[in-house]
Amino acid sequence: MKTLAELAQLLQLKYQGDGQVRLRRVGTLHGAKADEISFLANSNYTKYLASTQAGAVIISPGMIDQFSGNALLADNPYVVFAKVANLFAVNNQQPHCQHPTAVVAATAQVSEDVSLGPLSVVGERSQIGSGSRLAAHVSIAEDVVIGADCEIRTGVKIEAGSRIGDRVIIHPGAVIGADGFGLARDKDGWLKIPQTGVVEIGDDCEIGANTTIDCGAIENTILGQDVRLDNQIQIGHNVVIGDHTVIAGCTAIAGSAVIGKNCMIGGGVGVVGHINICDGVTIQAMALVTHSIKEPGSYSSVSPLQKTSQWRKNAVRTRQLDKLARKINQLEKKIND
Amino acid sequence: MKTLAELAQLLQLKYQGDGQVRLRRVGTLHGAKADEISFLANSNYTKYLASTQAGAVIISPGMIDQFSGNALLADNPYVVFAKVANLFAVNNQQPHCQHPTAVVAATAQVSEDVSLGPLSVVGERSQIGSGSRLAAHVSIAEDVVIGADCEIRTGVKIEAGSRIGDRVIIHPGAVIGADGFGLARDKDGWLKIPQTGVVEIGDDCEIGANTTIDCGAIENTILGQDVRLDNQIQIGHNVVIGDHTVIAGCTAIAGSAVIGKNCMIGGGVGVVGHINICDGVTIQAMALVTHSIKEPGSYSSVSPLQKTSQWRKNAVRTRQLDKLARKINQLEKKIND
Amino acid sequence: MKTLAELAQLLQLKYQGDGQVRLRRVGTLHGAKADEISFLANSNYTKYLASTQAGAVIISPGMIDQFSGNALLADNPYVVFAKVANLFAVNNQQPHCQHPTAVVAATAQVSEDVSLGPLSVVGERSQIGSGSRLAAHVSIAEDVVIGADCEIRTGVKIEAGSRIGDRVIIHPGAVIGADGFGLARDKDGWLKIPQTGVVEIGDDCEIGANTTIDCGAIENTILGQDVRLDNQIQIGHNVVIGDHTVIAGCTAIAGSAVIGKNCMIGGGVGVVGHINICDGVTIQAMALVTHSIKEPGSYSSVSPLQKTSQWRKNAVRTRQLDKLARKINQLEKKIND
């Protein structure tokens, strides 16, 4: 619990109203109670400002004339909300402990201040950095290096040789370092190509639930620093992703694609293999990136949603587009003649 | 094993032929043996009716003149087939038991008639309702509530605070209650927003293998009653899904989307965040829903399949569509002048 | 470690240069060191040939005039690279062992030369063939049959009754034999149809991380021999996939689809249920296959990537395509009149 005045001091911000109001957690404008602090970051929610029961509201100076209640003044209310929420969350963390059913190999290096959940496994020669927490059913294979203060959630699987930085969060069911999809076609069928590279994940990355990141074929698959991956993403072998890039759920990045820094890639996107996407590119949801992108900006490819009855008529024409375009050109010529 | 007459009596239906034929399980029309009961629900399979070896066939009264064998008469043969198959399946259930390698926290409430598979984990203060079954490697975190007669299959992970109704089935590898994807961009990088809501799942829901349902950011992620999710689906934080809605595999629903009751959403669909889909909407496979839908009906968006050689010619024109449309309008004006 | 001359003899190939050079592993042309062997299979990398530090290079006879260093001559350098990489990899395999925390049911048949990882589970009446390796946290349910020399990686879940051939590799987190998505709509809601078929996987198949293959509804879901599935793929109930077919990540195959032999299906593809794809078909990434394909060849369906600003203008026209096409036809008629 913190008072509004304490929060203001901690974050070096100004406040309006009763500095002694006691706040226990964050809440939404329309749902918050008297001991919760809310925020206004999206103009769609301004309508809830008049009636909010929140103990205080994080709000930009430009909006403060519309609100007479307790307020924390912030140029970027969403960022300050994130900081406040983290302040409250830290207090909820459980103490470190190592469950007696954890299976730790003799040559593994696990310091005393590491948490090991029930039935977690740490393989030979693996190292877990100070303050890191492994939840139940986590599997760490051999020769893995995990930095300090990481959170490895339930049932995460980290395969041999992976290297994870500090403060990395890996959500339940994610698989780090499974074999890439490497095959050569011989006369009698497919030959598997051994995948001998590893996965390197930089500091402050976050990997979503059931996301998979394949190890490299020969060299490594690399995530820079502060890369944020949502759930159910597939990262192929030898992909390289630059710092601060964010990827939404269910996106697939094929092998050897290189993605720049500060990119924002929507959900359900596909990126084909062996191409480059430069820094600062935004890809809209469900687009397919089939060639390198050398210019920052926003890119899209899906066909727009229509009623199915209408879609049927238009979709037929999609198949005739080239014919239609040729016909137009012929008509134009006729008319101009 | 049941006789045809017993099945007819249990389901309050009429039958034709030998009521004493003994039936052990269900089968397909073309594959069934003499101790199996089959069904005709799709006219594509009428061709197998003459030669079927099934001991009996579930068939609609309107088709009975085409079949002289043993038959169970049903207005909706597929629904009756489901009921019959469930009657046979119940007999195959194993007795409840708690494996000695299960790890149950001291404060967890697990009654005697709950099954716990090998190496399953139940965290502090979690409650498992009467008759529920947890398979091997299931992880239940802290403060989870699971209702009665649920089936939690192999390696399912249910994170802290999740609330699951009665008779819910969760298939292997599903993750319930992982953190939502909430980030605020500060000068130096991304700030994670603690995800403090939980997941609520109503009675009679079914969650597919490796599907992920994120917990809410502040308020909860909610599935109503009898919601059916296929495999590999991603449900973002604060999504709300209405009763009886069905979603096919690999679909992604982004955060805060609200989906009505009795919707049918195809496989590989994307729904962007913060939009509403009203009751009774059907979304065809792989469509992207980019705006709210206020009218029931069927919606589509994909581009139709073509031979790649033909597709190449037409796809080029997709990029010229606006130019082509303007040219047409100019030509029309010229002609009309 | 092998000398170049030893490799040439093992693979019955010719070599150029110093046969006594000692090679320990494979490497890329631009990254390889003096004890590594590299390959040239893609003309994009010819530029690295002059400066490579590799101890030897696998190269086609047609390119040898461009390279004066140590070389292994191969008509298909990529296939030979795969063979060489496998030769080196075999030496890195760990000895078989059964971890004391593995839980093996009394009636399971697990021979002495099977590896069982920490906390793996083998259910009643299941059989694991000679030389197979189960990693940590693997769950094998009841009545499963696994052939010889399989690799079942971390956290794989194989449900009851599944039948797996010889030399099959299943990557972490994959789920084999979960229930298919079978529902019948009754007045009050959905009735689940018990899924009583199993999954059959032929010899030499490979199943990617977090991929899911559902069991059959009545009959079985079947993968032929040498079928290769990448990560995060969804295979619905009663799907049949022919020998040597390869499917890239995040693709979804709906129930009862039948896919031929030697097909290549791209990433993020959707295949609707109850259709047939003949042998030798290639489907490009993210296409949706909505009808049976009876002719071999390459098929596509996505809309091409555009800058979002340009895409907006063109996408509006997609919805007007049928109107535009009709207008063109009218104009044509007017002009011809």
mmCIF file with all atom_site columns, N, CA, C and O in Angstrom, chain A residues 73-101:
data_model
loop_
_atom_site.group_PDB
_atom_site.id
_atom_site.type_symbol
_atom_site.label_atom_id
_atom_site.label_alt_id
_atom_site.label_comp_id
_atom_site.label_asym_id
_atom_site.label_entity_id
_atom_site.label_seq_id
_atom_site.pdbx_PDB_ins_code
_atom_site.Cartn_x
_atom_site.Cartn_y
_atom_site.Cartn_z
_atom_site.occupancy
_atom_site.B_iso_or_equiv
_atom_site.pdbx_formal_charge
_atom_site.auth_seq_id
_atom_site.auth_comp_id
_atom_site.auth_asym_id
_atom_site.auth_atom_id
_atom_site.pdbx_PDB_model_num
ATOM 1   N N  . LEU A 1 73  ? -0.148 13.482  -11.889 1.00 0.00 ? 73  LEU A N  1
ATOM 2   C CA . LEU A 1 73  ? 0.016  14.138  -13.191 1.00 0.00 ? 73  LEU A CA 1
ATOM 3   C C  . LEU A 1 73  ? 1.210  13.554  -13.943 1.00 0.00 ? 73  LEU A C  1
ATOM 4   O O  . LEU A 1 73  ? 2.321  13.528  -13.431 1.00 0.00 ? 73  LEU A O  1
ATOM 5   N N  . ALA A 1 74  ? 0.961  13.086  -15.185 1.00 0.00 ? 74  ALA A N  1
ATOM 6   C CA . ALA A 1 74  ? 2.011  12.395  -15.929 1.00 0.00 ? 74  ALA A CA 1
ATOM 7   C C  . ALA A 1 74  ? 1.888  12.737  -17.401 1.00 0.00 ? 74  ALA A C  1
ATOM 8   O O  . ALA A 1 74  ? 0.793  12.684  -17.967 1.00 0.00 ? 74  ALA A O  1
ATOM 9   N N  . ASP A 1 75  ? 3.010  13.051  -18.030 1.00 0.00 ? 75  ASP A N  1
ATOM 10  C CA . ASP A 1 75  ? 2.977  13.328  -19.471 1.00 0.00 ? 75  ASP A CA 1
ATOM 11  C C  . ASP A 1 75  ? 2.553  12.085  -20.249 1.00 0.00 ? 75  ASP A C  1
ATOM 12  O O  . ASP A 1 75  ? 1.860  12.181  -21.247 1.00 0.00 ? 75  ASP A O  1
ATOM 13  N N  . ASN A 1 76  ? 3.000  10.926  -19.804 1.00 0.00 ? 76  ASN A N  1
ATOM 14  C CA . ASN A 1 76  ? 2.596  9.679   -20.447 1.00 0.00 ? 76  ASN A CA 1
ATOM 15  C C  . ASN A 1 76  ? 1.906  8.801   -19.394 1.00 0.00 ? 76  ASN A C  1
ATOM 16  O O  . ASN A 1 76  ? 2.557  7.992   -18.719 1.00 0.00 ? 76  ASN A O  1
ATOM 17  N N  . PRO A 1 77  ? 0.593  8.955   -19.240 1.00 0.00 ? 77  PRO A N  1
ATOM 18  C CA . PRO A 1 77  ? -0.103 8.245   -18.156 1.00 0.00 ? 77  PRO A CA 1
ATOM 19  C C  . PRO A 1 77  ? 0.031  6.720   -18.248 1.00 0.00 ? 77  PRO A C  1
ATOM 20  O O  . PRO A 1 77  ? 0.060  6.049   -17.221 1.00 0.00 ? 77  PRO A O  1
ATOM 21  N N  . TYR A 1 78  ? 0.154  6.167   -19.461 1.00 0.00 ? 78  TYR A N  1
ATOM 22  C CA . TYR A 1 78  ? 0.223  4.714   -19.585 1.00 0.00 ? 78  TYR A CA 1
ATOM 23  C C  . TYR A 1 78  ? 1.553  4.185   -19.043 1.00 0.00 ? 78  TYR A C  1
ATOM 24  O O  . TYR A 1 78  ? 1.591  3.156   -18.348 1.00 0.00 ? 78  TYR A O  1
ATOM 25  N N  . VAL A 1 79  ? 2.629  4.915   -19.319 1.00 0.00 ? 79  VAL A N  1
ATOM 26  C CA . VAL A 1 79  ? 3.942  4.508   -18.789 1.00 0.00 ? 79  VAL A CA 1
ATOM 27  C C  . VAL A 1 79  ? 3.951  4.618   -17.260 1.00 0.00 ? 79  VAL A C  1
ATOM 28  O O  . VAL A 1 79  ? 4.443  3.714   -16.565 1.00 0.00 ? 79  VAL A O  1
ATOM 29  N N  . VAL A 1 80  ? 3.375  5.687   -16.741 1.00 0.00 ? 80  VAL A N  1
ATOM 30  C CA . VAL A 1 80  ? 3.353  5.836   -15.287 1.00 0.00 ? 80  VAL A CA 1
ATOM 31  C C  . VAL A 1 80  ? 2.453  4.768   -14.659 1.00 0.00 ? 80  VAL A C  1
ATOM 32  O O  . VAL A 1 80  ? 2.779  4.201   -13.604 1.00 0.00 ? 80  VAL A O  1
ATOM 33  N N  . PHE A 1 81  ? 1.328  4.476   -15.310 1.00 0.00 ? 81  PHE A N  1
ATOM 34  C CA . PHE A 1 81  ? 0.488  3.370   -14.838 1.00 0.00 ? 81  PHE A CA 1
ATOM 35  C C  . PHE A 1 81  ? 1.304  2.075   -14.764 1.00 0.00 ? 81  PHE A C  1
ATOM 36  O O  . PHE A 1 81  ? 1.229  1.330   -13.775 1.00 0.00 ? 81  PHE A O  1
ATOM 37  N N  . ALA A 1 82  ? 2.117  1.809   -15.798 1.00 0.00 ? 82  ALA A N  1
ATOM 38  C CA . ALA A 1 82  ? 2.943  0.594   -15.794 1.00 0.00 ? 82  ALA A CA 1
ATOM 39  C C  . ALA A 1 82  ? 3.889  0.592   -14.591 1.00 0.00 ? 82  ALA A C  1
ATOM 40  O O  . ALA A 1 82  ? 4.048  -0.425  -13.904 1.00 0.00 ? 82  ALA A O  1
ATOM 41  N N  . LYS A 1 83  ? 4.482  1.752   -14.310 1.00 0.00 ? 83  LYS A N  1
ATOM 42  C CA . LYS A 1 83  ? 5.422  1.826   -13.191 1.00 0.00 ? 83  LYS A CA 1
ATOM 43  C C  . LYS A 1 83  ? 4.710  1.616   -11.847 1.00 0.00 ? 83  LYS A C  1
ATOM 44  O O  . LYS A 1 83  ? 5.207  0.913   -10.968 1.00 0.00 ? 83  LYS A O  1
ATOM 45  N N  . VAL A 1 84  ? 3.548  2.239   -11.720 1.00 0.00 ? 84  VAL A N  1
ATOM 46  C CA . VAL A 1 84  ? 2.782  2.090   -10.478 1.00 0.00 ? 84  VAL A CA 1
ATOM 47  C C  . VAL A 1 84  ? 2.357  0.633   -10.287 1.00 0.00 ? 84  VAL A C  1
ATOM 48  O O  . VAL A 1 84  ? 2.479  0.058   -9.196  1.00 0.00 ? 84  VAL A O  1
ATOM 49  N N  . ALA A 1 85  ? 1.868  0.030   -11.375 1.00 0.00 ? 85  ALA A N  1
ATOM 50  C CA . ALA A 1 85  ? 1.430  -1.364  -11.284 1.00 0.00 ? 85  ALA A CA 1
ATOM 51  C C  . ALA A 1 85  ? 2.582  -2.265  -10.872 1.00 0.00 ? 85  ALA A C  1
ATOM 52  O O  . ALA A 1 85  ? 2.413  -3.209  -10.083 1.00 0.00 ? 85  ALA A O  1
ATOM 53  N N  . ASN A 1 86  ? 3.779  -1.983  -11.384 1.00 0.00 ? 86  ASN A N  1
ATOM 54  C CA . ASN A 1 86  ? 4.956  -2.772  -10.998 1.00 0.00 ? 86  ASN A CA 1
ATOM 55  C C  . ASN A 1 86  ? 5.327  -2.566  -9.533  1.00 0.00 ? 86  ASN A C  1
ATOM 56  O O  . ASN A 1 86  ? 5.722  -3.513  -8.855  1.00 0.00 ? 86  ASN A O  1
ATOM 57  N N  . LEU A 1 87  ? 5.189  -1.333  -9.040  1.00 0.00 ? 87  LEU A N  1
ATOM 58  C CA . LEU A 1 87  ? 5.451  -1.084  -7.616  1.00 0.00 ? 87  LEU A CA 1
ATOM 59  C C  . LEU A 1 87  ? 4.559  -1.954  -6.734  1.00 0.00 ? 87  LEU A C  1
ATOM 60  O O  . LEU A 1 87  ? 5.019  -2.560  -5.768  1.00 0.00 ? 87  LEU A O  1
ATOM 61  N N  . PHE A 1 88  ? 3.264  -2.012  -7.083  1.00 0.00 ? 88  PHE A N  1
ATOM 62  C CA . PHE A 1 88  ? 2.354  -2.835  -6.280  1.00 0.00 ? 88  PHE A CA 1
ATOM 63  C C  . PHE A 1 88  ? 2.646  -4.332  -6.451  1.00 0.00 ? 88  PHE A C  1
ATOM 64  O O  . PHE A 1 88  ? 2.541  -5.105  -5.516  1.00 0.00 ? 88  PHE A O  1
ATOM 65  N N  . ALA A 1 89  ? 3.012  -4.730  -7.676  1.00 0.00 ? 89  ALA A N  1
ATOM 66  C CA . ALA A 1 89  ? 3.199  -6.163  -7.962  1.00 0.00 ? 89  ALA A CA 1
ATOM 67  C C  . ALA A 1 89  ? 4.394  -6.736  -7.218  1.00 0.00 ? 89  ALA A C  1
ATOM 68  O O  . ALA A 1 89  ? 4.368  -7.885  -6.767  1.00 0.00 ? 89  ALA A O  1
ATOM 69  N N  . VAL A 1 90  ? 5.453  -5.945  -7.096  1.00 0.00 ? 90  VAL A N  1
ATOM 70  C CA . VAL A 1 90  ? 6.676  -6.428  -6.448  1.00 0.00 ? 90  VAL A CA 1
ATOM 71  C C  . VAL A 1 90  ? 6.376  -6.962  -5.042  1.00 0.00 ? 90  VAL A C  1
ATOM 72  O O  . VAL A 1 90  ? 6.904  -7.995  -4.623  1.00 0.00 ? 90  VAL A O  1
ATOM 73  N N  . ASN A 1 91  ? 5.462  -6.287  -4.382  1.00 0.00 ? 91  ASN A N  1
ATOM 74  C CA . ASN A 1 91  ? 5.146  -6.691  -3.013  1.00 0.00 ? 91  ASN A CA 1
ATOM 75  C C  . ASN A 1 91  ? 4.474  -8.058  -2.924  1.00 0.00 ? 91  ASN A C  1
ATOM 76  O O  . ASN A 1 91  ? 4.415  -8.658  -1.861  1.00 0.00 ? 91  ASN A O  1
ATOM 77  N N  . ASN A 1 92  ? 3.932  -8.509  -4.063  1.00 0.00 ? 92  ASN A N  1
ATOM 78  C CA . ASN A 1 92  ? 3.215  -9.787  -4.048  1.00 0.00 ? 92  ASN A CA 1
ATOM 79  C C  . ASN A 1 92  ? 4.108  -10.984 -4.332  1.00 0.00 ? 92  ASN A C  1
ATOM 80  O O  . ASN A 1 92  ? 3.653  -12.123 -4.327  1.00 0.00 ? 92  ASN A O  1
ATOM 81  N N  . GLN A 1 93  ? 5.388  -10.745 -4.646  1.00 0.00 ? 93  GLN A N  1
ATOM 82  C CA . GLN A 1 93  ? 6.245  -11.877 -4.984  1.00 0.00 ? 93  GLN A CA 1
ATOM 83  C C  . GLN A 1 93  ? 6.489  -12.776 -3.785  1.00 0.00 ? 93  GLN A C  1
ATOM 84  O O  . GLN A 1 93  ? 6.693  -12.313 -2.665  1.00 0.00 ? 93  GLN A O  1
ATOM 85  N N  . GLN A 1 94  ? 6.485  -14.064 -4.070  1.00 0.00 ? 94  GLN A N  1
ATOM 86  C CA . GLN A 1 94  ? 6.718  -15.036 -3.014  1.00 0.00 ? 94  GLN A CA 1
ATOM 87  C C  . GLN A 1 94  ? 8.207  -15.157 -2.714  1.00 0.00 ? 94  GLN A C  1
ATOM 88  O O  . GLN A 1 94  ? 9.039  -14.880 -3.568  1.00 0.00 ? 94  GLN A O  1
ATOM 89  N N  . PRO A 1 95  ? 8.559  -15.603 -1.506  1.00 0.00 ? 95  PRO A N  1
ATOM 90  C CA . PRO A 1 95  ? 9.978  -15.794 -1.184  1.00 0.00 ? 95  PRO A CA 1
ATOM 91  C C  . PRO A 1 95  ? 10.562 -16.928 -2.036  1.00 0.00 ? 95  PRO A C  1
ATOM 92  O O  . PRO A 1 95  ? 9.843  -17.797 -2.516  1.00 0.00 ? 95  PRO A O  1
ATOM 93  N N  . HIS A 1 96  ? 11.866 -16.869 -2.213  1.00 0.00 ? 96  HIS A N  1
ATOM 94  C CA . HIS A 1 96  ? 12.527 -17.927 -2.973  1.00 0.00 ? 96  HIS A CA 1
ATOM 95  C C  . HIS A 1 96  ? 12.511 -19.244 -2.206  1.00 0.00 ? 96  HIS A C  1
ATOM 96  O O  . HIS A 1 96  ? 12.676 -19.253 -0.991  1.00 0.00 ? 96  HIS A O  1
ATOM 97  N N  . CYS A 1 97  ? 12.321 -20.357 -2.932  1.00 0.00 ? 97  CYS A N  1
ATOM 98  C CA . CYS A 1 97  ? 12.466 -21.655 -2.272  1.00 0.00 ? 97  CYS A CA 1
ATOM 99  C C  . CYS A 1 97  ? 12.714 -22.728 -3.319  1.00 0.00 ? 97  CYS A C  1
ATOM 100 O O  . CYS A 1 97  ? 12.400 -22.546 -4.492  1.00 0.00 ? 97  CYS A O  1
ATOM 101 N N  . GLN A 1 98  ? 13.310 -23.792 -2.901  1.00 0.00 ? 98  GLN A N  1
ATOM 102 C CA . GLN A 1 98  ? 13.623 -24.897 -3.821  1.00 0.00 ? 98  GLN A CA 1
ATOM 103 C C  . GLN A 1 98  ? 12.832 -26.113 -3.360  1.00 0.00 ? 98  GLN A C  1
ATOM 104 O O  . GLN A 1 98  ? 13.062 -26.646 -2.275  1.00 0.00 ? 98  GLN A O  1
ATOM 105 N N  . HIS A 1 99  ? 11.901 -26.544 -4.215  1.00 0.00 ? 99  HIS A N  1
ATOM 106 C CA . HIS A 1 99  ? 11.026 -27.640 -3.830  1.00 0.00 ? 99  HIS A CA 1
ATOM 107 C C  . HIS A 1 99  ? 11.824 -28.951 -3.772  1.00 0.00 ? 99  HIS A C  1
ATOM 108 O O  . HIS A 1 99  ? 12.658 -29.207 -4.645  1.00 0.00 ? 99  HIS A O  1
ATOM 109 N N  . PRO A 1 100 ? 11.554 -29.772 -2.776  1.00 0.00 ? 100 PRO A N  1
ATOM 110 C CA . PRO A 1 100 ? 12.348 -31.018 -2.631  1.00 0.00 ? 100 PRO A CA 1
ATOM 111 C C  . PRO A 1 100 ? 12.203 -31.981 -3.808  1.00 0.00 ? 100 PRO A C  1
ATOM 112 O O  . PRO A 1 100 ? 13.049 -32.845 -4.000  1.00 0.00 ? 100 PRO A O  1
ATOM 113 N N  . THR A 1 101 ? 11.148 -31.837 -4.624  1.00 0.00 ? 101 THR A N  1
ATOM 114 C CA . THR A 1 101 ? 10.990 -32.751 -5.769  1.00 0.00 ? 101 THR A CA 1
ATOM 115 C C  . THR A 1 101 ? 11.732 -32.264 -7.007  1.00 0.00 ? 101 THR A C  1
ATOM 116 O O  . THR A 1 101 ? 11.704 -32.942 -8.041  1.00 0.00 ? 101 THR A O  1
#
